Short mmCIF file of C-alpha atoms in Angstrom, two decimals:
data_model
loop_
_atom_site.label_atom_id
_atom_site.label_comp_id
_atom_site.label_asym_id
_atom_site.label_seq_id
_atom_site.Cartn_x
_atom_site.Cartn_y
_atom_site.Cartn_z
CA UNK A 1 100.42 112.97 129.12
CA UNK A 2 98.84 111.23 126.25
CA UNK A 3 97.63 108.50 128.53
CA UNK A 4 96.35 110.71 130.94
CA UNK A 5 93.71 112.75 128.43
CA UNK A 6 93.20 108.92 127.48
CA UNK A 7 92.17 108.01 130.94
CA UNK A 8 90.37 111.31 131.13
CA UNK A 9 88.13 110.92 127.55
CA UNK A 10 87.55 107.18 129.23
CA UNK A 11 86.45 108.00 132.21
CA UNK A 12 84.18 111.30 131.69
CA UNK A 13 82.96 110.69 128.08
CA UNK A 14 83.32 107.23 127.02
CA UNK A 15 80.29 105.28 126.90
CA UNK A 16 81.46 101.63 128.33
CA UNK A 17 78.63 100.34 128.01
CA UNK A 18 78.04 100.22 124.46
CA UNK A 19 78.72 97.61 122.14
CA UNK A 20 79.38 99.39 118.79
CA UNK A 21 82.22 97.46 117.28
CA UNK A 22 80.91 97.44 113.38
CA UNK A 23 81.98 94.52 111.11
CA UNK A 24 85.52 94.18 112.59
CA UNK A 25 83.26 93.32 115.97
CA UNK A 26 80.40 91.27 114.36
CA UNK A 27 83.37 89.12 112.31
CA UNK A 28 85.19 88.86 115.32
CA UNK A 29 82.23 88.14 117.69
CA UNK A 30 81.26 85.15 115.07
CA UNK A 31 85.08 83.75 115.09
CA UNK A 32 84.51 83.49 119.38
CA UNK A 33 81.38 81.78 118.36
CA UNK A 34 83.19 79.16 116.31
CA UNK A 35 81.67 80.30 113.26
CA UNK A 36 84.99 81.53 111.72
CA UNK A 37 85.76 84.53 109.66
CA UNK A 38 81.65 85.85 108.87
CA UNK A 39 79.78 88.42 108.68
CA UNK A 40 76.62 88.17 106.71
CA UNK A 41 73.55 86.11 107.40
CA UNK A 42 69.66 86.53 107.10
CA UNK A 43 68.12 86.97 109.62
CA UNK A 44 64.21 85.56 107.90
CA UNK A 45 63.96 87.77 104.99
CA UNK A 46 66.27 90.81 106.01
CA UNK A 47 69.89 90.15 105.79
CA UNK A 48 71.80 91.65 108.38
CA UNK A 49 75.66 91.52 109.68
CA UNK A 50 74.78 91.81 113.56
CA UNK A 51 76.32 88.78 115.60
CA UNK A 52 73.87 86.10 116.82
CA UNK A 53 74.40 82.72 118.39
CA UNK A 54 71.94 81.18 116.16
CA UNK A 55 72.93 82.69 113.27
CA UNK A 56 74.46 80.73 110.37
CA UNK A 57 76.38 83.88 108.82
CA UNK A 58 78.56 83.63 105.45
CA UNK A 59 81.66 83.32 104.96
CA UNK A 60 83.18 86.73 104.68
CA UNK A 61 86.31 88.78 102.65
CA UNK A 62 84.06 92.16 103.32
CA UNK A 63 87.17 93.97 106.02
CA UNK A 64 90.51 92.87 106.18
CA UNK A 65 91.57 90.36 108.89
CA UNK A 66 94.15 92.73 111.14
CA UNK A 67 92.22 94.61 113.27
CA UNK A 68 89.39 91.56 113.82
CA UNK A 69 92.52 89.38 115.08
CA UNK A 70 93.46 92.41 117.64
CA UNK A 71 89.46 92.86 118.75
CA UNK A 72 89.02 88.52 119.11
CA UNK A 73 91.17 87.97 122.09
CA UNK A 74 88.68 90.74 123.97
CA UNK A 75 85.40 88.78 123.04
CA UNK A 76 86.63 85.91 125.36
CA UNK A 77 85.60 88.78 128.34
CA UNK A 78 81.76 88.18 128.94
CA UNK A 79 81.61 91.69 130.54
CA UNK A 80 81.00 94.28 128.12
CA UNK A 81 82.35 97.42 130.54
CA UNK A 82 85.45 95.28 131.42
CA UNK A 83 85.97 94.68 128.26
CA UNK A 84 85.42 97.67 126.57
CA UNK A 85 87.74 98.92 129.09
CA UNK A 86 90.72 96.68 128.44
CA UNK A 87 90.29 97.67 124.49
CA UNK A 88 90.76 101.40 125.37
CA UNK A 89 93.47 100.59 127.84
CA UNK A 90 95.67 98.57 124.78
CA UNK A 91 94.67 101.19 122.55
CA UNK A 92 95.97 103.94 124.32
CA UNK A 93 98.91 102.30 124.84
CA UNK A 94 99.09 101.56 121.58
CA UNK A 95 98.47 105.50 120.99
CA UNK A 96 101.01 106.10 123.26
CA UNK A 97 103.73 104.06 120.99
CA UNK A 98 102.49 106.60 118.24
CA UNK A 99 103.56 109.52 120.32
CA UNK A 100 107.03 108.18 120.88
CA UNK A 101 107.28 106.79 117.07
CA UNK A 102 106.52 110.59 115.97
CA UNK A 103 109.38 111.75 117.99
CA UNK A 104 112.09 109.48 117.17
CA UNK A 105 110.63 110.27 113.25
CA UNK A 106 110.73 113.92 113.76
CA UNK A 107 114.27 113.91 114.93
CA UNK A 108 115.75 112.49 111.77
CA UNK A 109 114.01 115.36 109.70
CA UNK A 110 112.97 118.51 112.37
CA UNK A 111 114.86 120.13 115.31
CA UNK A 112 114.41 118.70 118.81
CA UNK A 113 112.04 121.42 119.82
CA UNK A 114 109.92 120.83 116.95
CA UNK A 115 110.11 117.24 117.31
CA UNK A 116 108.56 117.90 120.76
CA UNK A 117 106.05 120.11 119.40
CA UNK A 118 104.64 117.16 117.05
CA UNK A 119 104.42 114.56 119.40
CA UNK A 120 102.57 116.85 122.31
CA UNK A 121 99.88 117.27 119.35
CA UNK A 122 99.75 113.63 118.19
CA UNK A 123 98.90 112.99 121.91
CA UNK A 124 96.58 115.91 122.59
CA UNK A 125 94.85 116.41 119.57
CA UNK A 126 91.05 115.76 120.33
CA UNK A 127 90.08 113.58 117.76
CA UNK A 128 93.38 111.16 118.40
CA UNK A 129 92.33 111.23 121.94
CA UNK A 130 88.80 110.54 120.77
CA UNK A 131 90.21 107.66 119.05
CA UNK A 132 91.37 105.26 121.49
CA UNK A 133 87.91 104.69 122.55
CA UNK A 134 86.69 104.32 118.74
CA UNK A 135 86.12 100.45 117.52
CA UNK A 136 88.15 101.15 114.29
CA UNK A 137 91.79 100.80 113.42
CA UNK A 138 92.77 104.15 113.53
CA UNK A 139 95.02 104.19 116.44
CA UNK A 140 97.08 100.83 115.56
CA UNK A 141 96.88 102.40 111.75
CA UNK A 142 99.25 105.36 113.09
CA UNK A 143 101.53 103.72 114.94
CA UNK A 144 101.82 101.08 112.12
CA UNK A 145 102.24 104.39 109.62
CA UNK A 146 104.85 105.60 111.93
CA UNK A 147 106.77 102.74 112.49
CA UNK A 148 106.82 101.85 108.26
CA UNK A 149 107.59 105.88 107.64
CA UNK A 150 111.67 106.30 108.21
CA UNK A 151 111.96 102.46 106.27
CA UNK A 152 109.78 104.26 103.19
CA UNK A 153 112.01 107.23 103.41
CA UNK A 154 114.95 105.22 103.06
CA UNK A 155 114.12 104.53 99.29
CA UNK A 156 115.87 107.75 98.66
CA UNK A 157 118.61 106.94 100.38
CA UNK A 158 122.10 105.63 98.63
CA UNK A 159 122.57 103.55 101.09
CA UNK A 160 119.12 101.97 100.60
CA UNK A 161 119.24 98.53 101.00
CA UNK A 162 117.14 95.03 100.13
CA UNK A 163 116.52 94.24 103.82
CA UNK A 164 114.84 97.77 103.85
CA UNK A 165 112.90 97.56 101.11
CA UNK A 166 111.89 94.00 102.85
CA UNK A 167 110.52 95.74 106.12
CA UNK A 168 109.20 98.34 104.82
CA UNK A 169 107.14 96.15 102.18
CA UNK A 170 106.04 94.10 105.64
CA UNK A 171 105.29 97.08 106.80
CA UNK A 172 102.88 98.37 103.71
CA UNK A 173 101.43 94.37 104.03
CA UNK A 174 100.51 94.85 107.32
CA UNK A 175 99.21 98.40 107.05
CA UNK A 176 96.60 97.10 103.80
CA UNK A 177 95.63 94.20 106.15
CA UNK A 178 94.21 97.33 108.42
CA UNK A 179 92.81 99.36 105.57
CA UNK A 180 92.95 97.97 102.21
CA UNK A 181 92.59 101.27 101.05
CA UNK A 182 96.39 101.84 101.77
CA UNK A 183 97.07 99.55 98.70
CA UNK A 184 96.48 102.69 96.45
CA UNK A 185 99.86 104.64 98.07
CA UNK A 186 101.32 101.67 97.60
CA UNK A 187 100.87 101.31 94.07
CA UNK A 188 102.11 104.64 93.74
CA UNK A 189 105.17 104.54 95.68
CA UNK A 190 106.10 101.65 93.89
CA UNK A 191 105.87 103.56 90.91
CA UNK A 192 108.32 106.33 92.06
CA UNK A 193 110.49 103.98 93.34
CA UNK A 194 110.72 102.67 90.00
CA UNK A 195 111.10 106.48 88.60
CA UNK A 196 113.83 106.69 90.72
CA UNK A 197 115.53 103.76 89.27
CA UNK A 198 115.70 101.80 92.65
CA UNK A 199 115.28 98.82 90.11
CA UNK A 200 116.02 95.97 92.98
CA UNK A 201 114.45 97.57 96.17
CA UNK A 202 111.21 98.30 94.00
CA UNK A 203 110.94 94.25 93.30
CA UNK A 204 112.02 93.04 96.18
CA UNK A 205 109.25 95.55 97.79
CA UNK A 206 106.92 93.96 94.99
CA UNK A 207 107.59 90.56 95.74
CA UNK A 208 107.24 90.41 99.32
CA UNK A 209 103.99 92.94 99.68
CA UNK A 210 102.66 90.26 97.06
CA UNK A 211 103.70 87.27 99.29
CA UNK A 212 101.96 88.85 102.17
CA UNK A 213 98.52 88.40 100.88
CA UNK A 214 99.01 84.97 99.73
CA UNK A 215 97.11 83.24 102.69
CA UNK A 216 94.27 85.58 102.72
CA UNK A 217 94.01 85.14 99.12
CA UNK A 218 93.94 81.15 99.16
CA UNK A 219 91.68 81.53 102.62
CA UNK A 220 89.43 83.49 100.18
CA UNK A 221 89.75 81.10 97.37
CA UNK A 222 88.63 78.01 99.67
CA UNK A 223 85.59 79.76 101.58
CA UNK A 224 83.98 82.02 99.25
CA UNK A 225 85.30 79.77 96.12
CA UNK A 226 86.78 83.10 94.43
CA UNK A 227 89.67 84.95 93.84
CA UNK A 228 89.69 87.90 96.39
CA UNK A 229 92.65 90.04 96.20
CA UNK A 230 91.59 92.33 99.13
CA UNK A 231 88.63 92.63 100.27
CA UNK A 232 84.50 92.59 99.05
CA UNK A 233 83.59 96.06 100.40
CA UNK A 234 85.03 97.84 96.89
CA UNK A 235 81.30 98.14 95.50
CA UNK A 236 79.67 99.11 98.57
CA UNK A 237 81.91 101.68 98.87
CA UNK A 238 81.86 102.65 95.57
CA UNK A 239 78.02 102.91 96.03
CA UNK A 240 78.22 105.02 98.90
CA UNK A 241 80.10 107.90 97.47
CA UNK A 242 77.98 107.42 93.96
CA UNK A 243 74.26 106.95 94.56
CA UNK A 244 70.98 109.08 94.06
CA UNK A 245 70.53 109.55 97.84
CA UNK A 246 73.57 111.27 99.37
CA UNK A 247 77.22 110.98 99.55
CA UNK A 248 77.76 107.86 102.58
CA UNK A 249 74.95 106.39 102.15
CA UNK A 250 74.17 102.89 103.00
CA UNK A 251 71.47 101.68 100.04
CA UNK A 252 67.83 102.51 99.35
CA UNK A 253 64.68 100.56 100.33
CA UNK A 254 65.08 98.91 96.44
CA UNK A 255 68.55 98.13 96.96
CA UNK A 256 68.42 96.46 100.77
CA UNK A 257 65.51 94.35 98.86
CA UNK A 258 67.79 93.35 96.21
CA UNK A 259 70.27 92.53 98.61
CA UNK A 260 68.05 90.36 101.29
CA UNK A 261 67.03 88.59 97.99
CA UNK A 262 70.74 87.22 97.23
CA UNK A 263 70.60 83.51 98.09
CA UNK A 264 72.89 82.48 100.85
CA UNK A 265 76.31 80.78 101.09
CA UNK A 266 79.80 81.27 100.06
CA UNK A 267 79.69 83.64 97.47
CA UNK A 268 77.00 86.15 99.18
CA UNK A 269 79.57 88.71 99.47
CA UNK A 270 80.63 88.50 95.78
CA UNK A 271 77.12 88.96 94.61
CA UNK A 272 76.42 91.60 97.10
CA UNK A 273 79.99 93.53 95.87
CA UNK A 274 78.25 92.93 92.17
CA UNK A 275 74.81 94.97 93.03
CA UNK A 276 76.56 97.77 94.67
CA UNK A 277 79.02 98.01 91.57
CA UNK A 278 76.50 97.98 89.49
CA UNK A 279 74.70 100.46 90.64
CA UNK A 280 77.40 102.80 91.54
CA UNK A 281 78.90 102.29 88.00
CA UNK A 282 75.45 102.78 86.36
CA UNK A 283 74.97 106.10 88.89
CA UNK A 284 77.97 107.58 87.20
CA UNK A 285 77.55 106.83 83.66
CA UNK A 286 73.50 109.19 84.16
CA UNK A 287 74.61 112.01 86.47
CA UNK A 288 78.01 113.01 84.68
CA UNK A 289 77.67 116.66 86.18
CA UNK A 290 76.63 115.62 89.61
CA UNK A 291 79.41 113.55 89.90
CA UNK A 292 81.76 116.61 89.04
CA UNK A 293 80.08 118.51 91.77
CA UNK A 294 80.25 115.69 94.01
CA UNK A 295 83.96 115.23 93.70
CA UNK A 296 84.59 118.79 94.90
CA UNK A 297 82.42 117.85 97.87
CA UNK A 298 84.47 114.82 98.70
CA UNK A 299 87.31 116.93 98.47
CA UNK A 300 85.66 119.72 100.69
CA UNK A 301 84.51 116.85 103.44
CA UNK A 302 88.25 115.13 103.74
CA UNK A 303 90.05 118.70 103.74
CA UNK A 304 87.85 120.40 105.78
CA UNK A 305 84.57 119.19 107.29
CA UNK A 306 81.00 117.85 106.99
CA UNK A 307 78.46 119.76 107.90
CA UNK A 308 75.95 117.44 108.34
CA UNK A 309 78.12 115.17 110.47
CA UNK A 310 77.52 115.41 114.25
CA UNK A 311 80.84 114.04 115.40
CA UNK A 312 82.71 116.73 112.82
CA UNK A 313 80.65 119.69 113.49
CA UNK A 314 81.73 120.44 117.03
CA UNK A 315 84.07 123.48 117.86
CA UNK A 316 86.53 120.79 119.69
CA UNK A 317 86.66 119.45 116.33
CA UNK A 318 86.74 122.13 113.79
CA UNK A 319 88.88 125.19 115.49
CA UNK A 320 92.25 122.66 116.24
CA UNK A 321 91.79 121.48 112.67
CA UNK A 322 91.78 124.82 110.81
CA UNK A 323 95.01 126.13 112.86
CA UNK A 324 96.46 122.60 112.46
CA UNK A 325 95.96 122.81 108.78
CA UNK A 326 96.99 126.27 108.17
CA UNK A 327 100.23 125.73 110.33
CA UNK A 328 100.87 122.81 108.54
CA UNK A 329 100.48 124.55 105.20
CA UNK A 330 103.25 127.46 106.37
CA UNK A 331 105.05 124.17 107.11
CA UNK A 332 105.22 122.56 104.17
CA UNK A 333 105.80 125.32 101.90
CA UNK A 334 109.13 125.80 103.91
CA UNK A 335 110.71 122.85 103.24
CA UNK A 336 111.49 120.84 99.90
CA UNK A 337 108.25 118.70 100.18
CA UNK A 338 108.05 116.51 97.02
CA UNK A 339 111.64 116.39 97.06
CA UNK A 340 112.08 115.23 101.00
CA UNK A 341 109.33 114.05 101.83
CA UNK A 342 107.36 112.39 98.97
CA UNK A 343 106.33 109.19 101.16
CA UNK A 344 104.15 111.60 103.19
CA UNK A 345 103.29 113.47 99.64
CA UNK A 346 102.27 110.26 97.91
CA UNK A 347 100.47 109.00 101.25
CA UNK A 348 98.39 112.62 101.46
CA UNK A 349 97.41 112.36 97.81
CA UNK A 350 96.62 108.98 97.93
CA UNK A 351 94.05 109.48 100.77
CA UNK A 352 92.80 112.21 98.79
CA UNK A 353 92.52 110.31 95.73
CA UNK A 354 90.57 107.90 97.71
CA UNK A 355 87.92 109.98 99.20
CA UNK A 356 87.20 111.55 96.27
CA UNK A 357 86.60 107.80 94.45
CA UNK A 358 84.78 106.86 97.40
CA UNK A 359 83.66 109.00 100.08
CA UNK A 360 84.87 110.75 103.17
CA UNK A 361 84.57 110.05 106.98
CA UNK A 362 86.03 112.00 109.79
CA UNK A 363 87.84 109.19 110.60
CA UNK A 364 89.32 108.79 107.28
CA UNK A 365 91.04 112.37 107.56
CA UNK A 366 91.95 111.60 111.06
CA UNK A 367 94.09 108.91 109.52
CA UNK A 368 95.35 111.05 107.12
CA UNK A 369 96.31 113.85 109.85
CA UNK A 370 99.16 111.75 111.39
CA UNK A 371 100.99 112.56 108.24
CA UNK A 372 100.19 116.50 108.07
CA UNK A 373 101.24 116.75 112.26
CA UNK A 374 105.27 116.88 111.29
CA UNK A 375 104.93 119.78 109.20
CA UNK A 376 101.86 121.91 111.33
CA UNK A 377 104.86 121.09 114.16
CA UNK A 378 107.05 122.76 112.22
CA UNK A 379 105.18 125.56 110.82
CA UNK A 380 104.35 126.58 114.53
CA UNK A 381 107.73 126.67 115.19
CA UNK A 382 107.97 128.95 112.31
CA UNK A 383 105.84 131.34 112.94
CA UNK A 384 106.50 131.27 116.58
CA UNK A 385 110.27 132.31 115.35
CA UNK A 386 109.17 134.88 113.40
CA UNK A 387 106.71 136.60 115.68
CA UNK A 388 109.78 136.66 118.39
CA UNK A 389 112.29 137.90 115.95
CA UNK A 390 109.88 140.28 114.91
CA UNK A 391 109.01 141.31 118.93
CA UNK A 392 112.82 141.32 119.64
CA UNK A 393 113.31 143.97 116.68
CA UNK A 394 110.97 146.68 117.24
CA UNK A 395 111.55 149.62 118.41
CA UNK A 396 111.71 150.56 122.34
CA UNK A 397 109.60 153.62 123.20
#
């Protein structure tokens, strides 16, 4: 079923013909054209990031390496509809794994019924259909989520073990080499593993996620002759939720100036990451109260919607989500949530944390909504319970 609305999005709405891949793309276009891991170049006196065969683009730390190594092996496909096509295809199989991951996962924690319930929305909710034709790592990010959950739940366990805490720190490496914005939930589950007192799982978590990013960082440390942890992006996004023009946007005609005036070479990126963190910093520090206000819209755009978002302001996009959410808060107030389920706690207010620091994209909650599913599942089931206990008790005329 959730290859079939797949197939169906692919074949009735999805533009194959269009070559919108962002950076991961451009980075992974430039490593087919033997130019290795890049992004930036200018292009006379305007820098841009858009793939060319006679471009000499920069070395680049500006999006983590995971989802460019999954796009490269599709660039060696000349034909852009073919190959478009084959992305889609692997991603909703890939999508597919998500749906079966959710079930297996729902069965350690939910009834079999409800287990059913999540999965049939993980693989017809719009958006995640929407998703398997979208150029981002969305769809490999949930099935990576899902696969790392049960080993993050295990923390609690007694039985919790070192080869656990092993996987599921793999599992956290690889899911930061997607979106280095996951590092943030896994700061703080570190931390309540080490509230908990699971003194040798927390280091042996520690010490391994650390490990993990030890070739990137060298790789970093020999191109762009710093020391990148992550990723350069932090300042741009910074900027973008903290700037005088609105929240998500990209830079203003002074800034792109400022920017195309950075000399070229190795450490582009860290100069570039400088401007935009200066400016986002010195944004804050003037408009104190507009940042207040701002933060509540952050908040309002992840949880709910943006208004002045095409893609979020359909009806396909906003009705699903409002029952979804509501269902899901009926959920979670019936179980023990911080208690049994403070992975998914610490992952929900991590994302929140970081759209409010940065900004929000619907794509960014429709990460976040693989996590809420489980418990909208069950609060369905709840209601659905009630309303036929209710039916089955009143009174026959």
């Amino acid at each position: 079923m959730a290859l079939l609305a797949r197939a169906l999005y692919t074949c009735t709405v999805f533009d194959l013909t269009a070559e919108h891949y962002w950076e991961y793309g451009e980075i992974a276009k430039n490593l087919h054209l033997g130019k290795g891991y890049s992004l930036f170049w200018h292009n006379g006196s305007v820098v841009t990031q858009l793939s060319s065969p006679s471009s000499t683009s920069y070395p680049s730390a500006h999006m983590p390496p995971a989802y460019v190594v999954f796009l490269f092996p599709f660039f060696f496909v000349d034909n852009v509809v073919l190959r478009n096509a084959l992305i889609v295809v692997f991603q909703s199989l890939i999508a597919c794994s998500a749906v079966v991951l959710m079930y297996r996962w729902m069965l350690m924690h939910f009834p079999a019924r409800t287990a059913l319930l999540a999965a049939l929305l993980a693989a017809l909710l719009p958006e995640f259909v929407y998703a398997a034709g979208s150029m981002t790592p969305t769809v490999v990010f949930h099935a990576g989520f899902l696969a790392t959950l049960p080993l993050l739940y295990s923390f609690s366990l007694e039985t919790s073990s070192l080869r656990r805490a092993v996987y599921a720190a793999l599992g956290c490496a690889g899911l930061i080499y997607l979106r280095s914005e996951f590092a943030l939930f896994c700061v703080v589950f570190l931390a309540s593993v080490l509230v908990q007192k699971h003194y040798r799982s927390a280091a042996a978590f520690f010490a391994v996620l650390a490990l993990s990013f030890l070739p990137w960082q060298v790789r970093n440390a020999v191109d762009l002759h710093a020391f990148i942890p992550l990723t350069t992006n932090f300042g741009q996004n910074l900027y973008r939720g903290h700037n005088s023009l609105e929240l998500g946007a990209w830079a203003d005609e002074a800034m792109w100036r400022e920017a195309s005036a950075i000399p070229g070479g190795p450490r582009f990126e860290l100069e570039l990451n400088r401007l935009y963190l200066n400016r986002a910093i010195d944004f804050m520090l003037k408009h104190p109260v507009q940042e207040i206000e701002n933060s509540f819209v952050k908040l309002a755009h992840f949880w709910l919607w943006n208004p002045s978002d095409l893609r979020s302001g359909r009806l396909l996009y906003r009705i699903p989500w409002v029952f979804l959410l509501l269902f899901a808060a009926v959920g979670i107030r019936q179980v023990h949530f911080w208690r049994d389920h403070w992975p998914v706690a610490l992952f929900l207010a991590a994302s929140t944390a970081t759209a409010v620091l940065f900004f929000s994209l619907p794509r960014y909650q429709t990460m976040m909504k693989i996590a809420l599913l489980p418990f909208a599942a069950h609060g369905m089931m709840l209601v659905w319970d009630r309303l036929r206990t209710t039916s089955s008790n009143a009174p026959e005329h």
